[in-house]
Short mmCIF file of C-alpha atoms in Angstrom, two decimals:
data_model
loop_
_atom_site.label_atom_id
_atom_site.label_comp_id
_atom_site.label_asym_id
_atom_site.label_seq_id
_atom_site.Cartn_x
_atom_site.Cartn_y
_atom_site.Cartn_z
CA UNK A 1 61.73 45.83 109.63
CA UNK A 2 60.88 44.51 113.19
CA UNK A 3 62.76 45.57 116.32
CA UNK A 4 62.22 44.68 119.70
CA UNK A 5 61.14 47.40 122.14
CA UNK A 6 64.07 46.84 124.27
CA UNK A 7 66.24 47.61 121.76
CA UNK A 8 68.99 51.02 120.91
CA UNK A 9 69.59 51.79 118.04
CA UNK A 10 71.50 54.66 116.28
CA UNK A 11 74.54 55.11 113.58
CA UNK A 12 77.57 56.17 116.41
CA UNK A 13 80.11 56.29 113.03
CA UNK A 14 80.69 59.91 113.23
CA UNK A 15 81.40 59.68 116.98
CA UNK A 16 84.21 58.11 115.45
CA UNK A 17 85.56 60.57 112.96
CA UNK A 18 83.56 58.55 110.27
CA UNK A 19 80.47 59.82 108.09
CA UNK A 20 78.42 56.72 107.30
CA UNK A 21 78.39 57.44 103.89
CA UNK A 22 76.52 53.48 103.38
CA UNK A 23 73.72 54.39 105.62
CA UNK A 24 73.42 57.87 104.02
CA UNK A 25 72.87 56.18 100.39
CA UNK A 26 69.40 54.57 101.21
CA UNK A 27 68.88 56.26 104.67
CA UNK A 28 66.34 59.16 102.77
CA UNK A 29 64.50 56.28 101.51
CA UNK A 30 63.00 55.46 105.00
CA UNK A 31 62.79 58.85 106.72
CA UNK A 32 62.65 62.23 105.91
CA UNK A 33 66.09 64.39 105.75
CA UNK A 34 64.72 66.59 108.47
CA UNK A 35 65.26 63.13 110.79
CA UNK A 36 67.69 61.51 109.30
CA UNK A 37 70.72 64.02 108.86
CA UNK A 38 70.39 64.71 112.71
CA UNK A 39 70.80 60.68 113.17
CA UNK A 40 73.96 60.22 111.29
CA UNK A 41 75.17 63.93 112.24
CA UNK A 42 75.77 63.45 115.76
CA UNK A 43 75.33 59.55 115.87
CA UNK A 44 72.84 59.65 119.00
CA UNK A 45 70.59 56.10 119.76
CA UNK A 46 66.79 56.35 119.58
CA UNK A 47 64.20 54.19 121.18
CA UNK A 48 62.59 52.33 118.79
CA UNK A 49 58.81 54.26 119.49
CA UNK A 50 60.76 57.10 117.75
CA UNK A 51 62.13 55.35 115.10
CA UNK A 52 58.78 53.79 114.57
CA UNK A 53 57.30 57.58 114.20
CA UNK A 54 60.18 58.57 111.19
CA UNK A 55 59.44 55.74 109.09
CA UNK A 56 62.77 54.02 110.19
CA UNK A 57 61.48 50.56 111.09
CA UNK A 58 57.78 49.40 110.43
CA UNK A 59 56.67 47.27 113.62
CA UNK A 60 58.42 47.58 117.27
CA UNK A 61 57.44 44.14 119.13
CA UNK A 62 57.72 43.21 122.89
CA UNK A 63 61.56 41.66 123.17
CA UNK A 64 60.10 38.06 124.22
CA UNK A 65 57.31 37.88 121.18
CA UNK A 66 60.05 39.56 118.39
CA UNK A 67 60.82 36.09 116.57
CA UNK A 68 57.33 34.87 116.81
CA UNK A 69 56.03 38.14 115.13
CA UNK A 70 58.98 37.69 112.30
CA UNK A 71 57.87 33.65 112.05
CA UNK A 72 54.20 35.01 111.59
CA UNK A 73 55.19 38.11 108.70
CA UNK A 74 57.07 35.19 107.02
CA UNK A 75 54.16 32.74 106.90
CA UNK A 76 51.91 35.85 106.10
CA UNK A 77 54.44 36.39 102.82
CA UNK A 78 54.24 32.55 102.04
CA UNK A 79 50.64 32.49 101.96
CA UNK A 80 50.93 34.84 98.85
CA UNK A 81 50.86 34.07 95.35
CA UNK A 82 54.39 33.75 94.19
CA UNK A 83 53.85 35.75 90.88
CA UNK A 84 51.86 38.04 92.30
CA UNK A 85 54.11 39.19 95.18
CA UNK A 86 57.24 38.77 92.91
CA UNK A 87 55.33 41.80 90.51
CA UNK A 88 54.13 43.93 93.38
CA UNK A 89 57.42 44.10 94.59
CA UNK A 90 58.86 45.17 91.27
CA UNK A 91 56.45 47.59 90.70
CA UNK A 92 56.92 49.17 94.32
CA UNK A 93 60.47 49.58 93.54
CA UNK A 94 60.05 50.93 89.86
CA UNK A 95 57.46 53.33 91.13
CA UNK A 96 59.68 54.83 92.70
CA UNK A 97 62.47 56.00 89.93
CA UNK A 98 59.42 57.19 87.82
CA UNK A 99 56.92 60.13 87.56
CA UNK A 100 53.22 59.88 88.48
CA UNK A 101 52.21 60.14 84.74
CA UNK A 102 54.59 57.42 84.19
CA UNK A 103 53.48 54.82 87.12
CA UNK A 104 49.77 55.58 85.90
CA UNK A 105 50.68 54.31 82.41
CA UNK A 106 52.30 51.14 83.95
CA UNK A 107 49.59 50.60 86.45
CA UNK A 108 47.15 50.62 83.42
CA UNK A 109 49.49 48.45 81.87
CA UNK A 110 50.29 45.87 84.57
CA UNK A 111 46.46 45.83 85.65
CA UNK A 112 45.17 44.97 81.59
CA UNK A 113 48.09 41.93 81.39
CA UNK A 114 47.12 40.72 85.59
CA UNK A 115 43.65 40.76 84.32
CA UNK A 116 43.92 39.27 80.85
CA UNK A 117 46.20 36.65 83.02
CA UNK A 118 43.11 36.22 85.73
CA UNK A 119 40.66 35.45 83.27
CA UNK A 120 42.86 32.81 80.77
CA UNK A 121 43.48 30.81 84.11
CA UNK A 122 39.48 30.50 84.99
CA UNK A 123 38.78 29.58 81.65
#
């Protein structure tokens, strides 16, 4: 995610009597719960620099060059194969549900059928 360096952010629900029970589901996926349960806790903003540093958000850009730096990641993703992105995306995300053991056998697996795929097209 890209954020501009001008920008606050922060989850104020509990400020409100509310626990932010949504951001809590997929929250520990980003940062560690050492970070994270302080930021929903007591709902404070962070500068973006910090949320850079706790694996919220991958990139902070200057305010004035944020949409040209999304319109360049874009064109960066649309330069990829199709197939090829579509599978290293799904293999990101299963990776993470399974044990090392089992996302070697898969990697051995998905890296003999991308091969066997490489070579049948050069033929």
């Amino acid at each position: 995610m890209y954020v501009a360096d001008d920008a606050s952010l922060g989850f104020p629900e509990m400020q409100f009597g509310l626990a932010p029970a949504a951001i809590m589901a997929y929250l520990g996926e980003y940062t560690l719960p050492r970070f994270a349960f302080p930021l929903v806790l007591f709902g404070d903003s962070i500068a973006p620099q910090r949320a850079l540093q706790i694996g919220l958000i991958s990139q902070v850009s200057p305010a004035g060059c944020l949409a040209a730096d999304a319109d360049a990641l874009v064109e960066r993703i649309l330069q990829l194969e199709p197939n090829a992105a579509r599978n290293c995306k799904e293999f990101f995300q299963t990776a993470q549900q399974n044990s090392f053991d089992q996302n070697c056998r898969l990697a051995v697996e998905a890296l003999t059928v991308g091969s066997m795929a490489i070579l049948a097209r050069e033929k």
